[in-house]
CSV table of C-alpha atoms in Angstrom, one decimal:
chain,number,residue,atom,x,y,z
A,1,UNK,CA,182.5,-61.2,-77.3
A,2,UNK,CA,180.2,-59.7,-74.7
A,3,UNK,CA,181.7,-58.5,-71.4
A,4,UNK,CA,179.6,-59.7,-68.4
A,5,UNK,CA,181.5,-57.0,-66.3
A,6,UNK,CA,178.9,-54.4,-67.2
A,7,UNK,CA,176.2,-56.7,-65.5
A,8,UNK,CA,177.8,-56.4,-62.1
A,9,UNK,CA,176.1,-53.9,-59.7
A,10,UNK,CA,178.1,-52.3,-56.9
A,11,UNK,CA,175.4,-52.4,-54.2
A,12,UNK,CA,177.8,-50.7,-51.7
A,13,UNK,CA,178.6,-47.9,-54.0
A,14,UNK,CA,175.1,-47.0,-54.8
A,15,UNK,CA,174.5,-43.3,-53.7
A,16,UNK,CA,171.0,-42.6,-54.9
A,17,UNK,CA,167.8,-44.2,-53.4
A,18,UNK,CA,166.9,-45.4,-56.9
A,19,UNK,CA,169.4,-46.4,-59.7
A,20,UNK,CA,168.3,-47.6,-63.1
A,21,UNK,CA,170.6,-49.8,-65.3
A,22,UNK,CA,169.9,-50.6,-69.0
A,23,UNK,CA,171.4,-53.5,-70.9
A,24,UNK,CA,171.0,-54.5,-74.5
A,25,UNK,CA,171.9,-58.2,-74.8
A,26,UNK,CA,172.4,-60.4,-77.9
A,27,UNK,CA,173.8,-63.7,-78.9
A,28,UNK,CA,177.2,-62.6,-77.4
A,29,UNK,CA,175.7,-62.5,-74.0
A,30,UNK,CA,174.4,-66.1,-74.2
A,31,UNK,CA,177.8,-67.3,-75.6
A,32,UNK,CA,179.6,-65.5,-72.7
A,33,UNK,CA,177.4,-66.9,-70.0
A,34,UNK,CA,177.7,-70.4,-71.4
A,35,UNK,CA,174.0,-70.8,-71.9
A,36,UNK,CA,172.5,-74.2,-72.8
A,37,UNK,CA,168.8,-73.7,-72.9
A,38,UNK,CA,168.8,-70.4,-74.8
A,39,UNK,CA,171.8,-69.7,-77.0
A,40,UNK,CA,170.5,-66.9,-79.1
A,41,UNK,CA,168.3,-63.9,-78.8
A,42,UNK,CA,167.9,-60.2,-78.5
A,43,UNK,CA,166.9,-58.5,-75.3
A,44,UNK,CA,166.6,-55.1,-73.6
A,45,UNK,CA,166.8,-55.4,-69.8
A,46,UNK,CA,166.1,-52.6,-67.3
A,47,UNK,CA,167.1,-53.2,-63.8
A,48,UNK,CA,165.9,-50.6,-61.2
A,49,UNK,CA,167.6,-50.9,-57.8
A,50,UNK,CA,165.8,-49.3,-54.8
A,51,UNK,CA,168.0,-48.9,-51.9
A,52,UNK,CA,166.4,-48.3,-48.4
A,53,UNK,CA,167.7,-49.1,-44.9
A,54,UNK,CA,170.2,-51.8,-45.8
A,55,UNK,CA,167.8,-53.6,-48.2
A,56,UNK,CA,167.9,-53.4,-52.0
A,57,UNK,CA,164.9,-54.1,-54.1
A,58,UNK,CA,165.7,-55.0,-57.8
A,59,UNK,CA,163.1,-54.7,-60.3
A,60,UNK,CA,163.8,-56.5,-63.6
A,61,UNK,CA,162.0,-55.5,-66.8
A,62,UNK,CA,163.0,-57.9,-69.7
A,63,UNK,CA,161.7,-57.4,-73.3
A,64,UNK,CA,162.9,-59.3,-76.3
A,65,UNK,CA,163.0,-62.4,-78.4
A,66,UNK,CA,164.6,-65.7,-77.7
A,67,UNK,CA,165.5,-68.0,-80.6
A,68,UNK,CA,165.1,-71.7,-79.6
A,69,UNK,CA,164.6,-75.0,-81.3
A,70,UNK,CA,161.0,-75.8,-82.4
A,71,UNK,CA,159.9,-79.1,-80.7
A,72,UNK,CA,158.1,-80.3,-83.8
A,73,UNK,CA,160.3,-79.5,-86.8
A,74,UNK,CA,163.7,-78.6,-85.1
A,75,UNK,CA,164.0,-75.4,-87.0
A,76,UNK,CA,164.7,-72.1,-85.1
A,77,UNK,CA,161.5,-70.5,-83.7
A,78,UNK,CA,161.4,-67.0,-82.2
A,79,UNK,CA,159.8,-66.8,-78.8
A,80,UNK,CA,158.7,-63.3,-77.7
A,81,UNK,CA,159.4,-62.6,-74.0
A,82,UNK,CA,158.1,-59.8,-71.7
A,83,UNK,CA,158.8,-60.3,-68.0
A,84,UNK,CA,158.7,-58.2,-64.9
A,85,UNK,CA,160.2,-59.7,-61.7
A,86,UNK,CA,161.3,-58.5,-58.3
A,87,UNK,CA,164.2,-59.6,-56.2
A,88,UNK,CA,165.3,-58.4,-52.7
A,89,UNK,CA,168.9,-58.4,-51.7
A,90,UNK,CA,170.9,-57.4,-48.6
A,91,UNK,CA,174.5,-57.3,-47.6
A,92,UNK,CA,175.7,-59.9,-45.3
A,93,UNK,CA,178.6,-62.1,-44.2
A,94,UNK,CA,178.8,-64.3,-47.3
A,95,UNK,CA,177.1,-64.8,-50.6
A,96,UNK,CA,173.9,-66.9,-50.3
A,97,UNK,CA,170.2,-66.9,-49.9
A,98,UNK,CA,168.1,-66.2,-46.8
A,99,UNK,CA,164.6,-67.2,-47.4
A,100,UNK,CA,163.4,-65.1,-50.3
A,101,UNK,CA,166.3,-62.6,-49.9
A,102,UNK,CA,169.6,-62.8,-51.9
A,103,UNK,CA,172.6,-62.1,-49.6
A,104,UNK,CA,175.6,-60.4,-51.1
A,105,UNK,CA,179.0,-60.5,-49.3
A,106,UNK,CA,179.5,-57.2,-47.6
A,107,UNK,CA,183.2,-57.5,-48.2
A,108,UNK,CA,182.6,-57.5,-52.0
A,109,UNK,CA,179.3,-55.7,-52.3
A,110,UNK,CA,179.0,-56.6,-56.0
A,111,UNK,CA,175.9,-58.3,-57.3
A,112,UNK,CA,176.4,-60.0,-60.7
A,113,UNK,CA,172.9,-60.0,-62.3
A,114,UNK,CA,174.0,-61.9,-65.6
A,115,UNK,CA,172.9,-65.3,-64.3
A,116,UNK,CA,169.7,-63.9,-62.8
A,117,UNK,CA,168.8,-62.4,-66.2
A,118,UNK,CA,169.6,-65.5,-68.0
A,119,UNK,CA,167.6,-67.7,-65.7
A,120,UNK,CA,164.6,-65.5,-66.1
A,121,UNK,CA,164.7,-65.6,-69.8
A,122,UNK,CA,165.1,-69.4,-69.8
A,123,UNK,CA,162.1,-69.8,-67.4
A,124,UNK,CA,160.0,-67.7,-69.8
A,125,UNK,CA,160.5,-70.2,-72.6
A,126,UNK,CA,157.5,-72.6,-73.0
A,127,UNK,CA,158.1,-76.2,-72.2
A,128,UNK,CA,157.3,-77.1,-75.8
A,129,UNK,CA,158.1,-74.2,-78.1
A,130,UNK,CA,156.5,-74.6,-81.5
A,131,UNK,CA,156.0,-72.5,-84.6
A,132,UNK,CA,152.6,-70.9,-85.3
A,133,UNK,CA,150.2,-73.1,-87.3
A,134,UNK,CA,151.5,-73.7,-90.8
A,135,UNK,CA,155.0,-72.3,-90.1
A,136,UNK,CA,156.9,-75.5,-89.4
A,137,UNK,CA,159.4,-76.9,-91.9
A,138,UNK,CA,157.2,-78.7,-94.5
A,139,UNK,CA,159.9,-81.2,-95.4
A,140,UNK,CA,160.4,-82.2,-91.7
A,141,UNK,CA,156.6,-82.5,-91.3
A,142,UNK,CA,156.5,-84.9,-94.4
A,143,UNK,CA,159.3,-87.0,-92.9
A,144,UNK,CA,157.5,-87.2,-89.5
A,145,UNK,CA,154.3,-88.3,-91.3
A,146,UNK,CA,156.2,-91.1,-93.0
A,147,UNK,CA,157.5,-92.5,-89.7
A,148,UNK,CA,154.3,-92.2,-87.8
A,149,UNK,CA,152.7,-95.4,-86.7
A,150,UNK,CA,149.7,-96.0,-88.8
A,151,UNK,CA,146.6,-98.2,-88.2
A,152,UNK,CA,145.6,-99.9,-84.9
A,153,UNK,CA,148.0,-99.2,-82.0
A,154,UNK,CA,149.4,-102.2,-80.1
A,155,UNK,CA,148.8,-101.8,-76.3
A,156,UNK,CA,150.5,-103.4,-73.4
A,157,UNK,CA,148.4,-106.6,-72.4
A,158,UNK,CA,148.5,-105.5,-68.7
A,159,UNK,CA,146.5,-102.5,-69.6
A,160,UNK,CA,144.0,-104.6,-71.4
A,161,UNK,CA,143.5,-106.7,-68.2
A,162,UNK,CA,142.9,-103.5,-66.2
A,163,UNK,CA,140.4,-102.3,-68.8
A,164,UNK,CA,138.4,-105.6,-68.5
A,165,UNK,CA,138.3,-105.1,-64.7
A,166,UNK,CA,137.1,-101.7,-65.0
A,167,UNK,CA,134.4,-102.7,-67.5
A,168,UNK,CA,133.2,-105.4,-65.1
A,169,UNK,CA,132.9,-102.7,-62.4
A,170,UNK,CA,130.9,-100.5,-64.6
A,171,UNK,CA,128.4,-103.3,-65.5
A,172,UNK,CA,127.5,-104.0,-61.8
A,173,UNK,CA,124.7,-101.9,-60.5
């Protein structure tokens, strides 16, 4: 089981102007966070925190592979991910968001980056992840081919009426 405790950054306790944190995440991370979109993968994450005058700039560098379901054959497909993103945070009265800035309660001063990392990975997954050409499960492709509608497709008669109106409009000079 992965401990998400290591993914908590004590902003108040940072001494240096720049602090770098490295994390190696695997399937246990996704299980611990209760992930739904991405449940497997292997990633190296580097978070650089730059502290200056009450503001914290967090630079995320995420490299790895997510394993998700192929939209065509439903087998696992590996999706390579490389992402660089920046987040600004500051200490305040309560946890929240102020415009583009993440506000961390000054009483606690702890920023948990686990969910931020997961969201970034999930947003990098294509809407329709699929295998490379020829890599899908051939048995599933055969079954899909058997259930595909063959021949002339039936259309809604309302669309046919609209098409005839459009054709009349094209005939007029």
